[in-house]
Amino acid sequence: MLHVLEHPLITHKLTQMRKTTTGTKDFRQNLDEIAGLMAYEITRDLPVKPVRIETPVSACDTYELEKDIILVPILRAGLGMVNGICDLIPTVKVAHVGLYRDEETLEPHVYFEKYPKEIKDAVVIIVDPMLATGGSACAAIDMVKRQGAKNIRLVCLVGAPEGAKEVEKHHPDVDIYLAALDEKLNEKGYIVPGLGDAGDRIFGTK
Ligand code: PRP
Ligand code: URA
């Protein structure tokens, strides 16, 4: 299921990121802040378990998170969303999936993968600022599923309708969260209006 998280703060910060004139420092900072705001929304339905604790005043029946949470940034650009989410959920473990998109074919290529052993029973949150053709997201979902992950969420900043459809078609069990659903892809596979090449803008390459 596709969720577009509409919130004035998210929209404002994303607008700053979209501007051609925004430099690396502000681009990174806004991405970090949006990731934190999105984390609050995407974790709204996390499973909790009942626990009995002692407060300084009395016993208290309350709840704690039931499952491990594993964050999976798709390298490189997904790294830009890790700190913002870790600030809100400091106990997350972080897997890494290295993928790059061939500029001609737009096909994803895997160059790295590393996972915490708890992945089978954890809530797995895959992060990447851009969901364009959906090829990279589908490949990352396939990779974590091969590790036994069952409870998977995909969190991107900007998505194209083509990419959202591709993920829904191949992985109907995965919830997709976006800060904005844009208009389309252009002939080079870039999201329109989008924000350009997220990895290059985060890391100052190119
Ligand atoms: C970008 C982006 C996604 C992918 C999206 O990464 O961060 O991972 O493209 O495109 P898709 O939906 O068509 O697969 P890129 O391959 O440019 O690598 P980078 O993060 O290292 O810049
Ligand atoms: N990757 C990006 O970084 N930007 C796009 O618009 C599409 C893919």
PDB file of C-alpha atoms and ligand atoms in Angstrom:
ATOM      1  CA  MET A   1       0.000   0.000   0.000  1.00  0.00           C
ATOM      2  CA  LEU A   2       1.232   3.510  -0.870  1.00  0.00           C
ATOM      3  CA  HIS A   3       1.214   6.227   1.812  1.00  0.00           C
ATOM      4  CA  VAL A   4       2.103   9.830   0.948  1.00  0.00           C
ATOM      5  CA  LEU A   5       2.999  11.642   4.168  1.00  0.00           C
ATOM      6  CA  GLU A   6       1.603  15.118   3.727  1.00  0.00           C
ATOM      7  CA  HIS A   7       2.829  17.498   6.425  1.00  0.00           C
ATOM      8  CA  PRO A   8       3.651  21.213   6.056  1.00  0.00           C
ATOM      9  CA  LEU A   9       7.133  20.809   7.602  1.00  0.00           C
ATOM     10  CA  ILE A  10       7.992  17.908   5.314  1.00  0.00           C
ATOM     11  CA  THR A  11       6.729  19.784   2.251  1.00  0.00           C
ATOM     12  CA  HIS A  12       8.630  22.962   3.207  1.00  0.00           C
ATOM     13  CA  LYS A  13      11.913  21.133   3.736  1.00  0.00           C
ATOM     14  CA  LEU A  14      11.477  19.117   0.538  1.00  0.00           C
ATOM     15  CA  THR A  15      10.892  22.355  -1.378  1.00  0.00           C
ATOM     16  CA  GLN A  16      14.290  23.603  -0.146  1.00  0.00           C
ATOM     17  CA  MET A  17      15.901  20.362  -1.313  1.00  0.00           C
ATOM     18  CA  ARG A  18      14.329  20.579  -4.761  1.00  0.00           C
ATOM     19  CA  LYS A  19      15.789  24.055  -5.472  1.00  0.00           C
ATOM     20  CA  THR A  20      18.782  24.004  -7.832  1.00  0.00           C
ATOM     21  CA  THR A  21      20.403  26.711  -5.675  1.00  0.00           C
ATOM     22  CA  THR A  22      20.440  24.565  -2.504  1.00  0.00           C
ATOM     23  CA  GLY A  23      24.002  23.437  -1.727  1.00  0.00           C
ATOM     24  CA  THR A  24      25.310  20.227  -0.189  1.00  0.00           C
ATOM     25  CA  LYS A  25      25.145  21.369   3.455  1.00  0.00           C
ATOM     26  CA  ASP A  26      21.501  22.474   3.348  1.00  0.00           C
ATOM     27  CA  PHE A  27      20.475  19.551   1.141  1.00  0.00           C
ATOM     28  CA  ARG A  28      21.908  17.085   3.659  1.00  0.00           C
ATOM     29  CA  GLN A  29      20.446  18.876   6.653  1.00  0.00           C
ATOM     30  CA  ASN A  30      16.936  19.005   5.180  1.00  0.00           C
ATOM     31  CA  LEU A  31      17.128  15.327   4.224  1.00  0.00           C
ATOM     32  CA  ASP A  32      18.185  14.458   7.750  1.00  0.00           C
ATOM     33  CA  GLU A  33      15.304  16.461   9.231  1.00  0.00           C
ATOM     34  CA  ILE A  34      12.695  15.019   6.850  1.00  0.00           C
ATOM     35  CA  ALA A  35      13.888  11.471   7.603  1.00  0.00           C
ATOM     36  CA  GLY A  36      13.312  12.168  11.309  1.00  0.00           C
ATOM     37  CA  LEU A  37       9.815  13.512  10.673  1.00  0.00           C
ATOM     38  CA  MET A  38       8.973  10.536   8.447  1.00  0.00           C
ATOM     39  CA  ALA A  39      10.280   8.116  11.088  1.00  0.00           C
ATOM     40  CA  TYR A  40       7.555   9.243  13.456  1.00  0.00           C
ATOM     41  CA  GLU A  41       4.836   8.443  10.918  1.00  0.00           C
ATOM     42  CA  ILE A  42       6.205   5.157   9.594  1.00  0.00           C
ATOM     43  CA  THR A  43       6.567   3.699  13.072  1.00  0.00           C
ATOM     44  CA  ARG A  44       3.043   4.575  14.192  1.00  0.00           C
ATOM     45  CA  ASP A  45       1.870   0.933  13.986  1.00  0.00           C
ATOM     46  CA  LEU A  46       4.969  -0.856  15.299  1.00  0.00           C
ATOM     47  CA  PRO A  47       4.060  -3.887  17.425  1.00  0.00           C
ATOM     48  CA  VAL A  48       4.390  -3.447  21.200  1.00  0.00           C
ATOM     49  CA  LYS A  49       4.359  -5.944  24.057  1.00  0.00           C
ATOM     50  CA  PRO A  50       2.956  -5.496  27.567  1.00  0.00           C
ATOM     51  CA  VAL A  51       5.506  -5.087  30.383  1.00  0.00           C
ATOM     52  CA  ARG A  52       5.257  -4.457  34.123  1.00  0.00           C
ATOM     53  CA  ILE A  53       7.821  -1.932  35.419  1.00  0.00           C
ATOM     54  CA  GLU A  54       8.446  -0.016  38.644  1.00  0.00           C
ATOM     55  CA  THR A  55       8.245   3.769  38.592  1.00  0.00           C
ATOM     56  CA  PRO A  56       9.568   5.666  41.648  1.00  0.00           C
ATOM     57  CA  VAL A  57       5.927   5.739  42.805  1.00  0.00           C
ATOM     58  CA  SER A  58       4.355   2.363  41.991  1.00  0.00           C
ATOM     59  CA  ALA A  59       4.190  -0.623  39.682  1.00  0.00           C
ATOM     60  CA  CYS A  60       3.049   0.276  36.190  1.00  0.00           C
ATOM     61  CA  ASP A  61       1.611  -1.908  33.419  1.00  0.00           C
ATOM     62  CA  THR A  62       2.769  -0.437  30.163  1.00  0.00           C
ATOM     63  CA  TYR A  63       4.264  -1.336  26.758  1.00  0.00           C
ATOM     64  CA  GLU A  64       7.639  -1.614  25.024  1.00  0.00           C
ATOM     65  CA  LEU A  65       8.573  -2.162  21.391  1.00  0.00           C
ATOM     66  CA  GLU A  66       8.260  -5.869  20.650  1.00  0.00           C
ATOM     67  CA  LYS A  67      10.599  -6.329  17.710  1.00  0.00           C
ATOM     68  CA  ASP A  68      14.066  -5.278  16.625  1.00  0.00           C
ATOM     69  CA  ILE A  69      14.071  -2.556  14.001  1.00  0.00           C
ATOM     70  CA  ILE A  70      16.587  -2.810  11.192  1.00  0.00           C
ATOM     71  CA  LEU A  71      17.258   0.125   8.939  1.00  0.00           C
ATOM     72  CA  VAL A  72      18.499  -0.689   5.430  1.00  0.00           C
ATOM     73  CA  PRO A  73      19.909   2.305   3.534  1.00  0.00           C
ATOM     74  CA  ILE A  74      20.396   1.696  -0.185  1.00  0.00           C
ATOM     75  CA  LEU A  75      23.916   3.034  -0.827  1.00  0.00           C
ATOM     76  CA  ARG A  76      24.826   5.677  -1.448  1.00  0.00           C
ATOM     77  CA  ALA A  77      21.927   8.096  -1.194  1.00  0.00           C
ATOM     78  CA  GLY A  78      20.028   6.115   1.455  1.00  0.00           C
ATOM     79  CA  LEU A  79      22.853   6.883   3.912  1.00  0.00           C
ATOM     80  CA  GLY A  80      21.544  10.456   4.006  1.00  0.00           C
ATOM     81  CA  MET A  81      18.410   9.231   5.816  1.00  0.00           C
ATOM     82  CA  VAL A  82      20.098   7.114   8.498  1.00  0.00           C
ATOM     83  CA  ASN A  83      21.010   9.730  11.117  1.00  0.00           C
ATOM     84  CA  GLY A  84      17.578  11.365  11.153  1.00  0.00           C
ATOM     85  CA  ILE A  85      15.908   8.024  11.865  1.00  0.00           C
ATOM     86  CA  CYS A  86      18.587   6.882  14.361  1.00  0.00           C
ATOM     87  CA  ASP A  87      18.027  10.085  16.346  1.00  0.00           C
ATOM     88  CA  LEU A  88      14.421   9.023  16.897  1.00  0.00           C
ATOM     89  CA  ILE A  89      15.033   5.273  17.278  1.00  0.00           C
ATOM     90  CA  PRO A  90      18.557   4.980  18.736  1.00  0.00           C
ATOM     91  CA  THR A  91      18.288   1.195  19.156  1.00  0.00           C
ATOM     92  CA  VAL A  92      18.013   0.465  15.415  1.00  0.00           C
ATOM     93  CA  LYS A  93      20.520  -1.864  13.836  1.00  0.00           C
ATOM     94  CA  VAL A  94      21.722  -0.893  10.375  1.00  0.00           C
ATOM     95  CA  ALA A  95      22.136  -3.214   7.383  1.00  0.00           C
ATOM     96  CA  HIS A  96      23.734  -1.957   4.156  1.00  0.00           C
ATOM     97  CA  VAL A  97      22.723  -2.701   0.587  1.00  0.00           C
ATOM     98  CA  GLY A  98      25.004  -1.304  -2.132  1.00  0.00           C
ATOM     99  CA  LEU A  99      23.274  -0.763  -5.469  1.00  0.00           C
ATOM    100  CA  TYR A 100      23.940   1.499  -8.407  1.00  0.00           C
ATOM    101  CA  ARG A 101      21.707   2.127 -11.376  1.00  0.00           C
ATOM    102  CA  ASP A 102      23.290   1.693 -14.812  1.00  0.00           C
ATOM    103  CA  GLU A 103      22.897   5.066 -16.541  1.00  0.00           C
ATOM    104  CA  GLU A 104      22.035   3.481 -19.906  1.00  0.00           C
ATOM    105  CA  THR A 105      19.866   0.477 -19.043  1.00  0.00           C
ATOM    106  CA  LEU A 106      18.586   1.848 -15.679  1.00  0.00           C
ATOM    107  CA  GLU A 107      19.067  -1.686 -14.316  1.00  0.00           C
ATOM    108  CA  PRO A 108      20.262  -1.959 -10.681  1.00  0.00           C
ATOM    109  CA  HIS A 109      23.615  -3.633  -9.919  1.00  0.00           C
ATOM    110  CA  VAL A 110      24.526  -5.026  -6.503  1.00  0.00           C
ATOM    111  CA  TYR A 111      28.016  -4.251  -5.107  1.00  0.00           C
ATOM    112  CA  PHE A 112      27.637  -4.747  -1.357  1.00  0.00           C
ATOM    113  CA  GLU A 113      25.379  -6.343   1.258  1.00  0.00           C
ATOM    114  CA  LYS A 114      25.690  -6.832   5.001  1.00  0.00           C
ATOM    115  CA  TYR A 115      22.916  -7.673   7.475  1.00  0.00           C
ATOM    116  CA  PRO A 116      22.442  -8.031  11.225  1.00  0.00           C
ATOM    117  CA  LYS A 117      21.546 -11.625  12.174  1.00  0.00           C
ATOM    118  CA  GLU A 118      18.174 -10.572  13.674  1.00  0.00           C
ATOM    119  CA  ILE A 119      16.748  -9.642  10.253  1.00  0.00           C
ATOM    120  CA  LYS A 120      14.291 -12.579  10.005  1.00  0.00           C
ATOM    121  CA  ASP A 121      12.112 -11.433  12.901  1.00  0.00           C
ATOM    122  CA  ALA A 122      12.761  -7.695  12.751  1.00  0.00           C
ATOM    123  CA  VAL A 123      10.777  -4.816  11.311  1.00  0.00           C
ATOM    124  CA  VAL A 124      12.890  -3.900   8.287  1.00  0.00           C
ATOM    125  CA  ILE A 125      12.844  -0.304   7.038  1.00  0.00           C
ATOM    126  CA  ILE A 126      14.519   0.214   3.641  1.00  0.00           C
ATOM    127  CA  VAL A 127      15.437   3.853   2.976  1.00  0.00           C
ATOM    128  CA  ASP A 128      16.406   5.663  -0.220  1.00  0.00           C
ATOM    129  CA  PRO A 129      15.532   9.267  -1.127  1.00  0.00           C
ATOM    130  CA  MET A 130      14.514   8.375  -4.712  1.00  0.00           C
ATOM    131  CA  LEU A 131      12.014   5.833  -6.078  1.00  0.00           C
ATOM    132  CA  ALA A 132      12.326   6.254  -9.867  1.00  0.00           C
ATOM    133  CA  THR A 133      11.788   3.131 -12.020  1.00  0.00           C
ATOM    134  CA  GLY A 134      11.562   1.093  -8.814  1.00  0.00           C
ATOM    135  CA  GLY A 135      14.349  -1.232  -9.979  1.00  0.00           C
ATOM    136  CA  SER A 136      16.679  -0.466  -7.049  1.00  0.00           C
ATOM    137  CA  ALA A 137      13.898  -0.679  -4.457  1.00  0.00           C
ATOM    138  CA  CYS A 138      12.665  -4.029  -5.841  1.00  0.00           C
ATOM    139  CA  ALA A 139      16.222  -5.385  -5.874  1.00  0.00           C
ATOM    140  CA  ALA A 140      16.767  -4.278  -2.245  1.00  0.00           C
ATOM    141  CA  ILE A 141      13.473  -5.867  -1.178  1.00  0.00           C
ATOM    142  CA  ASP A 142      14.428  -9.107  -2.969  1.00  0.00           C
ATOM    143  CA  MET A 143      17.784  -9.061  -1.129  1.00  0.00           C
ATOM    144  CA  VAL A 144      16.307  -8.631   2.370  1.00  0.00           C
ATOM    145  CA  LYS A 145      13.632 -11.251   1.602  1.00  0.00           C
ATOM    146  CA  ARG A 146      16.401 -13.692   0.675  1.00  0.00           C
ATOM    147  CA  GLN A 147      17.761 -13.091   4.192  1.00  0.00           C
ATOM    148  CA  GLY A 148      14.374 -14.130   5.610  1.00  0.00           C
ATOM    149  CA  ALA A 149      12.892 -10.656   6.287  1.00  0.00           C
ATOM    150  CA  LYS A 150       9.086 -10.722   6.349  1.00  0.00           C
ATOM    151  CA  ASN A 151       8.010  -7.400   7.816  1.00  0.00           C
ATOM    152  CA  ILE A 152       9.314  -4.798   5.345  1.00  0.00           C
ATOM    153  CA  ARG A 153       8.628  -1.097   4.793  1.00  0.00           C
ATOM    154  CA  LEU A 154      10.072   1.082   2.024  1.00  0.00           C
ATOM    155  CA  VAL A 155      10.629   4.759   2.836  1.00  0.00           C
ATOM    156  CA  CYS A 156      11.574   7.227   0.085  1.00  0.00           C
ATOM    157  CA  LEU A 157      11.426  10.975  -0.178  1.00  0.00           C
ATOM    158  CA  VAL A 158      10.299  11.441  -3.759  1.00  0.00           C
ATOM    159  CA  GLY A 159       8.618   8.778  -5.856  1.00  0.00           C
ATOM    160  CA  ALA A 160       7.479   8.504  -9.476  1.00  0.00           C
ATOM    161  CA  PRO A 161       4.158   6.755 -10.166  1.00  0.00           C
ATOM    162  CA  GLU A 162       6.071   4.238 -12.321  1.00  0.00           C
ATOM    163  CA  GLY A 163       8.308   3.218  -9.407  1.00  0.00           C
ATOM    164  CA  ALA A 164       5.477   2.955  -6.893  1.00  0.00           C
ATOM    165  CA  LYS A 165       3.542   0.708  -9.334  1.00  0.00           C
ATOM    166  CA  GLU A 166       6.589  -1.502  -9.910  1.00  0.00           C
ATOM    167  CA  VAL A 167       7.076  -2.103  -6.184  1.00  0.00           C
ATOM    168  CA  GLU A 168       3.341  -2.689  -5.637  1.00  0.00           C
ATOM    169  CA  LYS A 169       3.334  -5.218  -8.508  1.00  0.00           C
ATOM    170  CA  HIS A 170       6.344  -7.255  -7.333  1.00  0.00           C
ATOM    171  CA  HIS A 171       6.012  -6.775  -3.575  1.00  0.00           C
ATOM    172  CA  PRO A 172       2.354  -6.170  -2.638  1.00  0.00           C
ATOM    173  CA  ASP A 173       3.195  -7.055   0.980  1.00  0.00           C
ATOM    174  CA  VAL A 174       5.521  -4.035   1.374  1.00  0.00           C
ATOM    175  CA  ASP A 175       4.140  -0.699   2.564  1.00  0.00           C
ATOM    176  CA  ILE A 176       5.601   2.268   0.657  1.00  0.00           C
ATOM    177  CA  TYR A 177       5.968   5.668   2.365  1.00  0.00           C
ATOM    178  CA  LEU A 178       6.765   8.812   0.355  1.00  0.00           C
ATOM    179  CA  ALA A 179       7.089  12.491   1.231  1.00  0.00           C
ATOM    180  CA  ALA A 180       5.885  13.328  -2.300  1.00  0.00           C
ATOM    181  CA  LEU A 181       4.503  11.479  -5.307  1.00  0.00           C
ATOM    182  CA  ASP A 182       5.802  13.379  -8.351  1.00  0.00           C
ATOM    183  CA  GLU A 183       4.495  13.530 -11.908  1.00  0.00           C
ATOM    184  CA  LYS A 184       6.566  11.114 -14.027  1.00  0.00           C
ATOM    185  CA  LEU A 185       9.984   9.912 -15.179  1.00  0.00           C
ATOM    186  CA  ASN A 186      11.820  11.661 -17.997  1.00  0.00           C
ATOM    187  CA  GLU A 187      13.576   9.858 -20.880  1.00  0.00           C
ATOM    188  CA  LYS A 188      16.741   9.478 -18.743  1.00  0.00           C
ATOM    189  CA  GLY A 189      14.850   7.871 -15.869  1.00  0.00           C
ATOM    190  CA  TYR A 190      14.956  10.971 -13.655  1.00  0.00           C
ATOM    191  CA  ILE A 191      11.952  11.943 -11.579  1.00  0.00           C
ATOM    192  CA  VAL A 192      10.094  15.049 -12.824  1.00  0.00           C
ATOM    193  CA  PRO A 193      10.141  17.556 -11.189  1.00  0.00           C
ATOM    194  CA  GLY A 194      12.193  15.593  -8.614  1.00  0.00           C
ATOM    195  CA  LEU A 195      15.348  17.037  -7.118  1.00  0.00           C
ATOM    196  CA  GLY A 196      18.057  15.769  -9.473  1.00  0.00           C
ATOM    197  CA  ASP A 197      20.641  13.138  -8.524  1.00  0.00           C
ATOM    198  CA  ALA A 198      20.213  12.625  -4.788  1.00  0.00           C
ATOM    199  CA  GLY A 199      23.548  10.836  -4.230  1.00  0.00           C
ATOM    200  CA  ASP A 200      25.517  13.535  -6.027  1.00  0.00           C
ATOM    201  CA  ARG A 201      23.730  16.308  -4.134  1.00  0.00           C
ATOM    202  CA  ILE A 202      24.257  14.635  -0.744  1.00  0.00           C
ATOM    203  CA  PHE A 203      27.922  13.848  -1.237  1.00  0.00           C
ATOM    204  CA  GLY A 204      28.918  16.777  -3.450  1.00  0.00           C
ATOM    205  CA  THR A 205      30.066  14.528  -6.304  1.00  0.00           C
ATOM    206  CA  LYS A 206      29.788  15.645  -9.936  1.00  0.00           C
TER     207      LYS A 206
HETATM  208  C1  PRP B   1      19.637   6.460  -7.198  1.00  0.00           C
HETATM  209  C2  PRP B   1      18.703   6.504  -6.010  1.00  0.00           C
HETATM  210  C3  PRP B   1      18.086   5.133  -6.018  1.00  0.00           C
HETATM  211  C4  PRP B   1      17.977   4.832  -7.501  1.00  0.00           C
HETATM  212  C5  PRP B   1      16.572   5.065  -7.941  1.00  0.00           C
HETATM  213  O1  PRP B   1      20.814   5.810  -6.845  1.00  0.00           O
HETATM  214  O2  PRP B   1      19.346   6.840  -4.797  1.00  0.00           O
HETATM  215  O3  PRP B   1      18.872   4.152  -5.359  1.00  0.00           O
HETATM  216  O4  PRP B   1      18.873   5.736  -8.159  1.00  0.00           O
HETATM  217  O5  PRP B   1      16.390   4.709  -9.254  1.00  0.00           O
HETATM  218  P1  PRP B   1      15.490   3.467  -9.708  1.00  0.00           P
HETATM  219  O6  PRP B   1      14.218   3.539  -8.912  1.00  0.00           O
HETATM  220  O7  PRP B   1      15.271   3.725 -11.172  1.00  0.00           O
HETATM  221  O8  PRP B   1      16.263   2.213  -9.461  1.00  0.00           O
HETATM  222  P2  PRP B   1      22.059   5.672  -7.848  1.00  0.00           P
HETATM  223  O9  PRP B   1      21.967   4.377  -8.567  1.00  0.00           O
HETATM  224  O10 PRP B   1      22.171   6.891  -8.668  1.00  0.00           O
HETATM  225  O11 PRP B   1      23.279   5.514  -6.850  1.00  0.00           O
HETATM  226  P3  PRP B   1      23.855   6.526  -5.750  1.00  0.00           P
HETATM  227  O12 PRP B   1      22.888   6.529  -4.603  1.00  0.00           O
HETATM  228  O13 PRP B   1      25.173   5.913  -5.410  1.00  0.00           O
HETATM  229  O14 PRP B   1      24.006   7.895  -6.378  1.00  0.00           O
HETATM  230  N1  URA B   2      18.016   8.719  -8.957  1.00  0.00           N
HETATM  231  C1  URA B   2      18.135   9.993  -8.515  1.00  0.00           C
HETATM  232  O1  URA B   2      19.029  10.295  -7.702  1.00  0.00           O
HETATM  233  N2  URA B   2      17.266  10.907  -8.989  1.00  0.00           N
HETATM  234  C2  URA B   2      16.283  10.612  -9.863  1.00  0.00           C
HETATM  235  O2  URA B   2      15.502  11.507 -10.240  1.00  0.00           O
HETATM  236  C3  URA B   2      16.181   9.275 -10.303  1.00  0.00           C
HETATM  237  C4  URA B   2      17.056   8.340  -9.826  1.00  0.00           C
END
